[in-house]
């Protein structure tokens, strides 16, 4: 048997050989660069593709389609928001603001009718009683409507709930005052003053607070409906610029004037942009007109009507209290209710002047002018009634306030009727202008989305036509 060759030993001798498996698990060469990520490799492939004309065309087509779709999407979003706010102006916030004003007016008029009936005593007319009951029913119905349309847990909802609680309490006090008054008990006057105090210090301030909140809500809806959709307009301009550049680039490389797909995309984007700008401009003009010549006039007229109601109530209470309530004004003690009457008449005069200035046609100006004449006559008759009362002629003063002929009540009724006529006219103008503004945005959201999809498809097809030339 042949002997094995001698193996070298010593420090320089090689060690035992490793099995193949062990040899395969050797550590990687540290000089070899690490493998790149998939994202980095994708970027490299994209960069390489961009160095070729087909690759550039694919990138251009993708960018153009994305721009056109983004333009349509933002247009649809912004116009939907503005159309929703315009719809709220016409069908929600303005009607609720009007309802809030009616609640205040009904409560103030009911208080006035209650004091007029009390002054008449046993001779209270059926018309006065019916007017009071109608006002109470109107206030209750308007409160129910406002509660149904207000947001739950909102400040307006809390105010409405408070008024719903106070209304039956007030009505109970008035009924007690009437009962004692018919029986000839002086305590009836105390109950009526207590009812008036509840109305003046709790109910009317709450109704005024509701009216103020609803007016602010209306103003907020206008602020949401009228701003220009600048983001959509900017994207539209950018999309058209990109399409124009792509067509110019195509012309320089091929000498072909038109690319049907890109022309179609440009046409659809142009239609959407023009529709957006013109439609929103018309809508904005209509909404601004509805505010300037509708809402502003309605607010002034409502404030004037409220002032006239408060003045009439204080005029009646001057005779009910018979000097029991006084205040010091300028170092002089005067009747509290008569002092409030003069303040309210001053507010009424300012309101009527403002309403005349805002009226933009004869139909709106004529009833306001008539109300001014009624107010001036009312002031003259009131001065005469106060002179009779100051001279101790209570019955003569009473006749000049609630009498059948020549009384201040006639002037008040004329002021109220003319203001109601002016309000109806301004309400019609508001609905017309706001409706025109809302109609100008009809279909814009859906139309923009559909045209944007068609435009993006046109851009892709147009670029695809060029790509087919390289196959």
Tab-separated table of C-alpha atoms in Angstrom:
chain	number	residue	atom	x	y	z
A	1	UNK	CA	0.000	0.000	0.000
A	2	UNK	CA	1.587	3.285	-1.039
A	3	UNK	CA	2.366	5.698	1.708
A	4	UNK	CA	0.946	9.198	1.840
A	5	UNK	CA	3.274	12.027	1.000
A	6	UNK	CA	4.531	13.777	4.044
A	7	UNK	CA	2.509	16.763	5.171
A	8	UNK	CA	4.357	19.919	6.026
A	9	UNK	CA	4.008	21.053	9.548
A	10	UNK	CA	5.101	23.959	11.478
A	11	UNK	CA	3.913	27.564	11.623
A	12	UNK	CA	3.756	28.007	7.854
A	13	UNK	CA	1.842	24.864	7.137
A	14	UNK	CA	-1.671	25.315	5.640
A	15	UNK	CA	-4.612	24.384	7.813
A	16	UNK	CA	-7.136	21.681	7.033
A	17	UNK	CA	-9.316	22.258	4.002
A	18	UNK	CA	-13.029	23.317	4.640
A	19	UNK	CA	-16.014	21.440	3.239
A	20	UNK	CA	-17.755	22.962	0.198
A	21	UNK	CA	-20.798	24.070	2.280
A	22	UNK	CA	-18.562	25.969	4.596
A	23	UNK	CA	-16.765	27.525	1.673
A	24	UNK	CA	-20.120	28.812	0.219
A	25	UNK	CA	-21.039	30.760	3.382
A	26	UNK	CA	-18.044	32.947	3.260
A	27	UNK	CA	-18.618	36.700	4.022
A	28	UNK	CA	-19.294	38.983	0.977
A	29	UNK	CA	-16.494	40.929	-0.449
A	30	UNK	CA	-16.465	44.309	1.373
A	31	UNK	CA	-15.244	45.984	-1.787
A	32	UNK	CA	-18.472	45.073	-3.678
A	33	UNK	CA	-21.054	48.029	-3.651
A	34	UNK	CA	-24.358	47.358	-1.753
A	35	UNK	CA	-27.430	46.467	-3.765
A	36	UNK	CA	-29.638	49.514	-4.551
A	37	UNK	CA	-33.250	49.859	-3.433
A	38	UNK	CA	-36.174	49.204	-5.763
A	39	UNK	CA	-37.121	52.881	-5.652
A	40	UNK	CA	-33.625	53.962	-6.708
A	41	UNK	CA	-33.608	51.418	-9.513
A	42	UNK	CA	-37.042	52.653	-10.639
A	43	UNK	CA	-35.762	56.224	-10.713
A	44	UNK	CA	-32.833	55.126	-12.828
A	45	UNK	CA	-35.097	53.311	-15.259
A	46	UNK	CA	-37.343	56.396	-15.458
A	47	UNK	CA	-34.327	58.610	-16.091
A	48	UNK	CA	-33.129	56.258	-18.795
A	49	UNK	CA	-36.604	56.210	-20.350
A	50	UNK	CA	-36.717	59.995	-20.295
A	51	UNK	CA	-33.672	60.121	-22.525
A	52	UNK	CA	-35.744	58.592	-25.321
A	53	UNK	CA	-38.577	60.314	-27.157
A	54	UNK	CA	-41.193	57.592	-26.341
A	55	UNK	CA	-40.288	57.828	-22.671
A	56	UNK	CA	-40.635	61.592	-22.710
A	57	UNK	CA	-44.010	61.328	-24.418
A	58	UNK	CA	-45.298	58.911	-21.772
A	59	UNK	CA	-44.276	61.280	-18.997
A	60	UNK	CA	-45.847	64.257	-20.785
A	61	UNK	CA	-49.095	62.355	-21.325
A	62	UNK	CA	-49.297	61.305	-17.677
A	63	UNK	CA	-48.642	64.847	-16.431
A	64	UNK	CA	-51.212	66.380	-18.806
A	65	UNK	CA	-53.885	63.855	-17.831
A	66	UNK	CA	-53.171	64.433	-14.140
A	67	UNK	CA	-53.409	68.232	-14.545
A	68	UNK	CA	-56.735	68.059	-16.408
A	69	UNK	CA	-58.256	65.608	-13.904
A	70	UNK	CA	-57.019	67.684	-10.956
A	71	UNK	CA	-58.518	70.804	-12.554
A	72	UNK	CA	-61.891	69.096	-12.947
A	73	UNK	CA	-61.831	67.617	-9.445
A	74	UNK	CA	-60.966	70.908	-7.724
A	75	UNK	CA	-63.547	72.748	-9.848
A	76	UNK	CA	-66.249	70.244	-8.880
A	77	UNK	CA	-65.266	70.455	-5.200
A	78	UNK	CA	-65.157	74.238	-4.965
A	79	UNK	CA	-68.314	74.827	-6.983
A	80	UNK	CA	-70.197	72.212	-4.952
A	81	UNK	CA	-69.267	74.029	-1.747
A	82	UNK	CA	-70.307	77.413	-3.133
A	83	UNK	CA	-73.532	76.077	-4.611
A	84	UNK	CA	-74.365	74.487	-1.246
A	85	UNK	CA	-73.771	77.795	0.549
A	86	UNK	CA	-75.882	79.656	-2.039
A	87	UNK	CA	-78.668	77.125	-1.568
A	88	UNK	CA	-78.445	77.639	2.203
A	89	UNK	CA	-78.759	81.403	1.690
A	90	UNK	CA	-81.925	80.993	-0.361
A	91	UNK	CA	-83.633	78.098	1.411
A	92	UNK	CA	-82.242	77.980	4.942
A	93	UNK	CA	-80.420	80.849	6.614
A	94	UNK	CA	-82.410	83.743	5.133
A	95	UNK	CA	-85.817	82.123	5.804
A	96	UNK	CA	-84.678	81.351	9.345
A	97	UNK	CA	-83.506	84.928	9.775
A	98	UNK	CA	-86.928	86.061	8.563
A	99	UNK	CA	-88.609	83.621	10.971
A	100	UNK	CA	-86.527	84.995	13.845
A	101	UNK	CA	-87.663	88.523	12.959
A	102	UNK	CA	-91.269	87.297	12.817
A	103	UNK	CA	-90.904	85.696	16.243
A	104	UNK	CA	-89.732	89.009	17.676
A	105	UNK	CA	-92.460	90.930	15.865
A	106	UNK	CA	-95.197	88.515	16.986
A	107	UNK	CA	-94.085	88.644	20.608
A	108	UNK	CA	-93.823	92.436	20.626
A	109	UNK	CA	-97.189	92.802	18.886
A	110	UNK	CA	-98.831	90.360	21.305
A	111	UNK	CA	-97.528	92.458	24.180
A	112	UNK	CA	-98.913	95.574	22.523
A	113	UNK	CA	-102.303	93.954	21.920
A	114	UNK	CA	-102.414	92.739	25.530
A	115	UNK	CA	-101.796	96.235	26.869
A	116	UNK	CA	-104.392	97.710	24.479
A	117	UNK	CA	-106.974	95.190	25.619
A	118	UNK	CA	-106.164	95.881	29.241
A	119	UNK	CA	-106.687	99.609	28.725
A	120	UNK	CA	-110.091	98.920	27.169
A	121	UNK	CA	-111.078	96.904	30.237
A	122	UNK	CA	-114.513	95.367	29.848
A	123	UNK	CA	-114.846	97.033	26.455
A	124	UNK	CA	-111.985	95.068	24.919
A	125	UNK	CA	-112.853	94.463	21.274
A	126	UNK	CA	-112.893	91.080	19.594
A	127	UNK	CA	-110.357	92.396	17.067
A	128	UNK	CA	-107.860	93.213	19.813
A	129	UNK	CA	-108.340	89.815	21.432
A	130	UNK	CA	-108.012	88.025	18.082
A	131	UNK	CA	-104.859	89.975	17.287
A	132	UNK	CA	-103.277	88.899	20.555
A	133	UNK	CA	-104.209	85.246	20.033
A	134	UNK	CA	-102.983	85.314	16.436
A	135	UNK	CA	-99.631	86.750	17.522
A	136	UNK	CA	-99.201	84.067	20.168
A	137	UNK	CA	-100.032	81.320	17.658
A	138	UNK	CA	-97.663	82.827	15.089
A	139	UNK	CA	-94.820	83.019	17.597
A	140	UNK	CA	-95.409	79.408	18.682
A	141	UNK	CA	-95.517	78.157	15.073
A	142	UNK	CA	-92.383	80.059	14.099
A	143	UNK	CA	-90.572	78.680	17.134
A	144	UNK	CA	-91.495	75.135	16.110
A	145	UNK	CA	-90.231	75.797	12.572
A	146	UNK	CA	-87.013	77.372	13.850
A	147	UNK	CA	-86.424	74.434	16.203
A	148	UNK	CA	-86.854	71.962	13.334
A	149	UNK	CA	-84.322	73.815	11.160
A	150	UNK	CA	-81.722	74.708	13.789
A	151	UNK	CA	-78.707	72.544	14.543
A	152	UNK	CA	-79.055	70.409	17.690
A	153	UNK	CA	-77.089	71.641	20.720
A	154	UNK	CA	-76.430	74.981	18.979
A	155	UNK	CA	-76.833	78.344	20.775
A	156	UNK	CA	-79.867	79.048	18.587
A	157	UNK	CA	-81.507	75.781	19.658
A	158	UNK	CA	-80.974	76.699	23.324
A	159	UNK	CA	-82.526	80.142	22.767
A	160	UNK	CA	-85.531	78.598	21.015
A	161	UNK	CA	-86.036	76.142	23.884
A	162	UNK	CA	-85.945	79.032	26.363
A	163	UNK	CA	-88.564	80.983	24.416
A	164	UNK	CA	-90.772	77.892	24.233
A	165	UNK	CA	-90.625	77.706	28.025
A	166	UNK	CA	-91.265	81.409	28.609
A	167	UNK	CA	-94.181	81.776	26.159
A	168	UNK	CA	-96.801	79.862	28.221
A	169	UNK	CA	-95.606	81.628	31.381
A	170	UNK	CA	-96.169	85.005	29.752
A	171	UNK	CA	-99.587	83.999	28.437
A	172	UNK	CA	-100.631	82.863	31.924
A	173	UNK	CA	-99.682	86.239	33.406
A	174	UNK	CA	-101.674	88.096	30.755
A	175	UNK	CA	-104.745	85.955	31.396
A	176	UNK	CA	-104.530	86.690	35.119
A	177	UNK	CA	-104.218	90.394	34.432
A	178	UNK	CA	-107.299	90.304	32.217
A	179	UNK	CA	-109.298	88.314	34.752
A	180	UNK	CA	-108.561	90.714	37.636
A	181	UNK	CA	-109.043	93.731	35.376
A	182	UNK	CA	-112.553	92.599	34.393
A	183	UNK	CA	-113.381	92.202	38.063
A	184	UNK	CA	-112.130	95.696	38.783
A	185	UNK	CA	-109.191	94.639	40.959
A	186	UNK	CA	-106.153	96.985	40.711
A	187	UNK	CA	-103.844	93.979	41.024
A	188	UNK	CA	-104.574	93.327	37.349
A	189	UNK	CA	-102.312	96.227	36.418
A	190	UNK	CA	-99.518	94.721	38.497
A	191	UNK	CA	-99.867	91.389	36.697
A	192	UNK	CA	-99.771	93.128	33.307
A	193	UNK	CA	-96.652	95.052	34.279
A	194	UNK	CA	-95.093	91.795	35.468
A	195	UNK	CA	-96.008	90.161	32.139
A	196	UNK	CA	-94.516	93.133	30.287
A	197	UNK	CA	-91.358	92.932	32.394
A	198	UNK	CA	-90.990	89.240	31.486
A	199	UNK	CA	-91.504	90.130	27.853
A	200	UNK	CA	-89.126	93.108	27.854
A	201	UNK	CA	-86.336	91.653	29.995
A	202	UNK	CA	-86.409	87.962	29.038
A	203	UNK	CA	-88.431	87.090	25.957
A	204	UNK	CA	-87.676	89.972	23.610
A	205	UNK	CA	-83.926	89.951	24.420
A	206	UNK	CA	-83.899	86.186	23.733
A	207	UNK	CA	-85.797	86.714	20.464
A	208	UNK	CA	-83.406	89.505	19.509
A	209	UNK	CA	-80.452	87.237	20.309
A	210	UNK	CA	-81.940	84.558	18.052
A	211	UNK	CA	-82.448	87.136	15.306
A	212	UNK	CA	-78.831	88.306	15.658
A	213	UNK	CA	-77.482	84.737	15.489
A	214	UNK	CA	-79.500	83.920	12.389
A	215	UNK	CA	-78.376	87.126	10.677
A	216	UNK	CA	-74.757	86.168	11.380
A	217	UNK	CA	-75.391	82.674	10.047
A	218	UNK	CA	-76.784	84.245	6.877
A	219	UNK	CA	-73.699	86.473	6.586
A	220	UNK	CA	-71.451	83.403	6.992
A	221	UNK	CA	-73.302	81.585	4.201
A	222	UNK	CA	-72.778	84.586	1.925
A	223	UNK	CA	-69.073	84.578	2.807
A	224	UNK	CA	-68.880	80.887	1.818
A	225	UNK	CA	-70.836	81.312	-1.424
A	226	UNK	CA	-69.255	84.393	-2.994
A	227	UNK	CA	-65.400	84.041	-2.983
A	228	UNK	CA	-63.824	83.224	-6.333
A	229	UNK	CA	-62.541	79.590	-6.663
A	230	UNK	CA	-58.937	80.680	-7.129
A	231	UNK	CA	-57.457	77.186	-6.702
A	232	UNK	CA	-59.594	75.797	-9.541
A	233	UNK	CA	-58.874	78.799	-11.764
A	234	UNK	CA	-55.114	78.473	-11.165
A	235	UNK	CA	-55.201	74.744	-12.015
A	236	UNK	CA	-57.203	75.499	-15.159
A	237	UNK	CA	-54.649	78.034	-16.346
A	238	UNK	CA	-51.824	75.580	-15.545
A	239	UNK	CA	-53.560	72.755	-17.427
A	240	UNK	CA	-54.124	74.933	-20.506
A	241	UNK	CA	-50.518	76.123	-20.395
A	242	UNK	CA	-49.292	72.529	-20.272
A	243	UNK	CA	-51.525	71.508	-23.178
A	244	UNK	CA	-50.372	74.498	-25.246
A	245	UNK	CA	-46.721	73.674	-24.542
A	246	UNK	CA	-47.228	70.015	-25.492
A	247	UNK	CA	-48.841	70.969	-28.815
A	248	UNK	CA	-46.075	73.470	-29.559
A	249	UNK	CA	-43.481	70.797	-28.795
A	250	UNK	CA	-45.301	68.346	-31.054
A	251	UNK	CA	-45.355	70.899	-33.873
A	252	UNK	CA	-41.618	71.595	-33.606
A	253	UNK	CA	-40.773	67.879	-33.863
A	254	UNK	CA	-43.267	66.798	-36.504
A	255	UNK	CA	-44.367	69.968	-38.318
A	256	UNK	CA	-47.929	68.811	-37.742
A	257	UNK	CA	-50.167	71.702	-36.742
A	258	UNK	CA	-52.872	69.718	-34.977
A	259	UNK	CA	-53.003	66.719	-32.699
A	260	UNK	CA	-56.658	65.780	-32.430
A	261	UNK	CA	-56.425	64.355	-28.945
A	262	UNK	CA	-54.572	67.344	-27.516
A	263	UNK	CA	-56.902	69.758	-29.292
A	264	UNK	CA	-59.906	67.977	-27.759
A	265	UNK	CA	-58.297	68.130	-24.300
A	266	UNK	CA	-57.579	71.850	-24.764
A	267	UNK	CA	-61.150	72.496	-25.876
A	268	UNK	CA	-62.685	70.726	-22.878
A	269	UNK	CA	-60.351	72.458	-20.407
A	270	UNK	CA	-61.148	75.827	-22.014
A	271	UNK	CA	-64.887	75.181	-21.765
A	272	UNK	CA	-64.599	74.232	-18.089
A	273	UNK	CA	-62.467	77.275	-17.274
A	274	UNK	CA	-64.791	79.692	-19.072
A	275	UNK	CA	-67.850	78.056	-17.528
A	276	UNK	CA	-66.249	78.304	-14.115
A	277	UNK	CA	-65.250	81.964	-14.405
A	278	UNK	CA	-68.399	83.214	-16.131
A	279	UNK	CA	-70.795	81.066	-14.128
A	280	UNK	CA	-69.304	82.010	-10.793
A	281	UNK	CA	-69.111	85.682	-11.761
A	282	UNK	CA	-72.820	85.677	-12.611
A	283	UNK	CA	-73.626	83.781	-9.417
A	284	UNK	CA	-71.525	86.157	-7.342
A	285	UNK	CA	-73.219	89.175	-8.928
A	286	UNK	CA	-76.661	87.730	-8.207
A	287	UNK	CA	-75.820	86.889	-4.611
A	288	UNK	CA	-74.238	90.287	-3.965
A	289	UNK	CA	-77.312	91.944	-5.472
A	290	UNK	CA	-79.569	89.847	-3.254
A	291	UNK	CA	-77.607	91.030	-0.217
A	292	UNK	CA	-77.276	94.700	-1.151
A	293	UNK	CA	-80.840	95.164	-2.382
A	294	UNK	CA	-82.555	92.426	-0.410
A	295	UNK	CA	-80.994	91.387	2.875
A	296	UNK	CA	-79.775	94.855	3.881
A	297	UNK	CA	-83.187	96.365	3.238
A	298	UNK	CA	-84.906	93.479	5.021
A	299	UNK	CA	-82.694	93.930	8.082
A	300	UNK	CA	-83.366	97.683	8.231
A	301	UNK	CA	-87.109	97.242	7.734
A	302	UNK	CA	-87.318	94.489	10.340
A	303	UNK	CA	-85.459	96.661	12.850
A	304	UNK	CA	-87.785	99.593	12.089
A	305	UNK	CA	-90.869	97.404	12.513
A	306	UNK	CA	-89.594	96.087	15.819
A	307	UNK	CA	-88.951	99.656	17.018
A	308	UNK	CA	-92.517	100.666	16.088
A	309	UNK	CA	-93.937	97.697	18.013
A	310	UNK	CA	-91.886	98.508	21.078
A	311	UNK	CA	-92.933	102.150	20.849
A	312	UNK	CA	-96.615	101.198	20.707
A	313	UNK	CA	-96.249	98.878	23.677
A	314	UNK	CA	-94.534	101.535	25.759
A	315	UNK	CA	-97.168	104.092	24.762
A	316	UNK	CA	-99.922	101.818	26.094
A	317	UNK	CA	-97.997	100.981	29.254
A	318	UNK	CA	-97.604	104.674	29.987
A	319	UNK	CA	-101.352	104.757	30.600
A	320	UNK	CA	-101.419	101.376	32.348
A	321	UNK	CA	-98.717	102.325	34.877
A	322	UNK	CA	-100.054	105.881	35.445
A	323	UNK	CA	-96.672	107.140	36.588
A	324	UNK	CA	-95.833	104.101	38.735
A	325	UNK	CA	-92.573	103.563	36.833
A	326	UNK	CA	-90.150	106.509	36.600
A	327	UNK	CA	-86.537	107.137	35.638
A	328	UNK	CA	-84.206	110.087	35.991
A	329	UNK	CA	-83.091	111.635	32.707
A	330	UNK	CA	-80.862	114.684	32.713
A	331	UNK	CA	-81.609	115.374	36.359
A	332	UNK	CA	-85.355	115.210	35.732
A	333	UNK	CA	-87.728	112.442	36.812
A	334	UNK	CA	-89.858	111.257	33.881
A	335	UNK	CA	-92.224	108.416	33.130
A	336	UNK	CA	-90.125	105.329	32.300
A	337	UNK	CA	-92.423	104.035	29.587
A	338	UNK	CA	-92.800	107.411	27.898
A	339	UNK	CA	-89.019	107.802	27.909
A	340	UNK	CA	-88.677	104.385	26.238
A	341	UNK	CA	-91.357	105.395	23.729
A	342	UNK	CA	-89.325	108.412	22.638
A	343	UNK	CA	-86.190	106.288	22.327
A	344	UNK	CA	-88.013	103.735	20.175
A	345	UNK	CA	-89.475	106.453	17.953
A	346	UNK	CA	-85.963	107.792	17.380
A	347	UNK	CA	-84.815	104.325	16.290
A	348	UNK	CA	-87.865	104.041	14.035
A	349	UNK	CA	-87.105	107.386	12.373
A	350	UNK	CA	-83.487	106.385	11.668
A	351	UNK	CA	-84.582	103.031	10.324
A	352	UNK	CA	-87.105	104.548	7.938
A	353	UNK	CA	-84.517	107.016	6.650
A	354	UNK	CA	-82.085	104.162	5.987
A	355	UNK	CA	-84.821	102.114	4.286
A	356	UNK	CA	-85.652	105.042	1.980
A	357	UNK	CA	-81.990	105.339	1.002
A	358	UNK	CA	-81.740	101.601	0.260
A	359	UNK	CA	-84.947	101.423	-1.796
A	360	UNK	CA	-84.005	101.073	-5.474
A	361	UNK	CA	-87.437	101.399	-7.090
A	362	UNK	CA	-90.789	103.092	-6.566
A	363	UNK	CA	-92.447	99.902	-5.343
A	364	UNK	CA	-89.968	99.679	-2.493
A	365	UNK	CA	-89.773	103.386	-1.717
A	366	UNK	CA	-93.498	104.233	-1.725
A	367	UNK	CA	-94.547	102.239	1.375
A	368	UNK	CA	-91.516	103.492	3.315
A	369	UNK	CA	-92.357	107.098	2.471
A	370	UNK	CA	-95.944	106.482	3.579
A	371	UNK	CA	-94.674	104.996	6.851
A	372	UNK	CA	-92.624	108.152	7.477
A	373	UNK	CA	-95.782	110.270	7.178
A	374	UNK	CA	-97.657	107.892	9.494
A	375	UNK	CA	-94.851	108.103	12.044
A	376	UNK	CA	-94.860	111.895	12.049
A	377	UNK	CA	-98.638	111.978	12.586
A	378	UNK	CA	-98.275	109.365	15.328
A	379	UNK	CA	-95.783	111.554	17.148
A	380	UNK	CA	-98.140	114.553	16.977
A	381	UNK	CA	-101.089	112.569	18.344
A	382	UNK	CA	-98.958	111.071	21.093
A	383	UNK	CA	-97.840	114.517	22.205
A	384	UNK	CA	-101.509	115.583	22.411
A	385	UNK	CA	-102.421	112.451	24.405
A	386	UNK	CA	-99.599	113.027	26.875
A	387	UNK	CA	-100.725	116.615	27.377
A	388	UNK	CA	-104.224	115.398	28.286
A	389	UNK	CA	-102.852	112.814	30.702
A	390	UNK	CA	-100.507	115.322	32.350
A	391	UNK	CA	-103.490	117.633	32.873
A	392	UNK	CA	-105.424	114.872	34.646
A	393	UNK	CA	-107.730	114.075	31.722
A	394	UNK	CA	-107.064	110.331	31.712
A	395	UNK	CA	-110.139	109.324	29.689
A	396	UNK	CA	-109.376	111.884	26.984
A	397	UNK	CA	-105.792	110.630	26.858
A	398	UNK	CA	-107.059	107.056	26.642
A	399	UNK	CA	-109.349	107.952	23.723
A	400	UNK	CA	-106.434	109.557	21.886
A	401	UNK	CA	-104.425	106.337	22.251
A	402	UNK	CA	-106.932	103.488	21.728
A	403	UNK	CA	-110.020	105.358	20.556
A	404	UNK	CA	-112.040	104.426	17.481
A	405	UNK	CA	-111.097	107.534	15.468
A	406	UNK	CA	-108.127	109.889	15.472
A	407	UNK	CA	-106.128	107.730	17.905
A	408	UNK	CA	-102.432	106.924	17.811
A	409	UNK	CA	-103.411	103.305	17.226
A	410	UNK	CA	-104.449	104.217	13.684
A	411	UNK	CA	-101.005	105.659	12.980
A	412	UNK	CA	-99.275	102.614	14.446
A	413	UNK	CA	-101.398	100.249	12.348
A	414	UNK	CA	-100.579	102.266	9.209
A	415	UNK	CA	-96.849	102.234	9.986
A	416	UNK	CA	-96.966	98.473	10.571
A	417	UNK	CA	-98.966	97.796	7.400
A	418	UNK	CA	-96.655	99.890	5.216
A	419	UNK	CA	-93.563	98.249	6.677
A	420	UNK	CA	-95.109	94.832	6.035
A	421	UNK	CA	-95.713	95.851	2.406
A	422	UNK	CA	-92.118	97.048	2.036
A	423	UNK	CA	-90.825	93.825	3.592
A	424	UNK	CA	-92.847	91.704	1.164
A	425	UNK	CA	-91.420	93.662	-1.777
A	426	UNK	CA	-87.818	93.325	-0.576
A	427	UNK	CA	-88.342	89.617	0.156
A	428	UNK	CA	-89.440	89.093	-3.441
A	429	UNK	CA	-86.391	90.958	-4.739
A	430	UNK	CA	-84.118	88.894	-2.518
A	431	UNK	CA	-85.573	85.590	-3.740
A	432	UNK	CA	-85.267	86.648	-7.363
A	433	UNK	CA	-81.635	87.770	-7.111
A	434	UNK	CA	-80.496	84.887	-4.890
A	435	UNK	CA	-82.313	82.395	-7.122
A	436	UNK	CA	-80.552	83.788	-10.196
A	437	UNK	CA	-77.219	83.441	-8.403
A	438	UNK	CA	-77.906	79.832	-7.470
A	439	UNK	CA	-79.128	78.968	-10.988
A	440	UNK	CA	-75.865	80.259	-12.486
A	441	UNK	CA	-73.984	77.413	-10.767
A	442	UNK	CA	-76.458	74.694	-11.716
A	443	UNK	CA	-74.725	71.724	-13.358
A	444	UNK	CA	-71.241	73.227	-13.081
A	445	UNK	CA	-69.888	70.626	-10.648
A	446	UNK	CA	-71.061	67.592	-12.657
A	447	UNK	CA	-70.223	69.204	-15.994
A	448	UNK	CA	-66.680	70.047	-14.878
A	449	UNK	CA	-66.055	66.496	-13.686
A	450	UNK	CA	-67.345	64.909	-16.889
A	451	UNK	CA	-65.470	67.303	-19.184
A	452	UNK	CA	-62.271	66.816	-17.174
A	453	UNK	CA	-62.437	63.053	-17.661
A	454	UNK	CA	-63.026	63.539	-21.401
A	455	UNK	CA	-60.155	66.039	-21.549
A	456	UNK	CA	-57.775	63.661	-19.774
A	457	UNK	CA	-58.789	60.876	-22.171
A	458	UNK	CA	-58.137	63.194	-25.121
A	459	UNK	CA	-54.668	64.052	-23.812
A	460	UNK	CA	-53.795	60.372	-23.351
A	461	UNK	CA	-55.111	59.470	-26.822
A	462	UNK	CA	-53.240	62.343	-28.411
A	463	UNK	CA	-49.940	61.280	-26.863
A	464	UNK	CA	-50.724	57.658	-27.694
A	465	UNK	CA	-51.057	58.597	-31.355
A	466	UNK	CA	-47.526	59.932	-31.303
A	467	UNK	CA	-46.228	56.873	-29.476
A	468	UNK	CA	-47.684	54.578	-32.121
A	469	UNK	CA	-45.281	56.100	-34.629
A	470	UNK	CA	-42.348	54.540	-32.737
A	471	UNK	CA	-43.626	50.963	-32.865
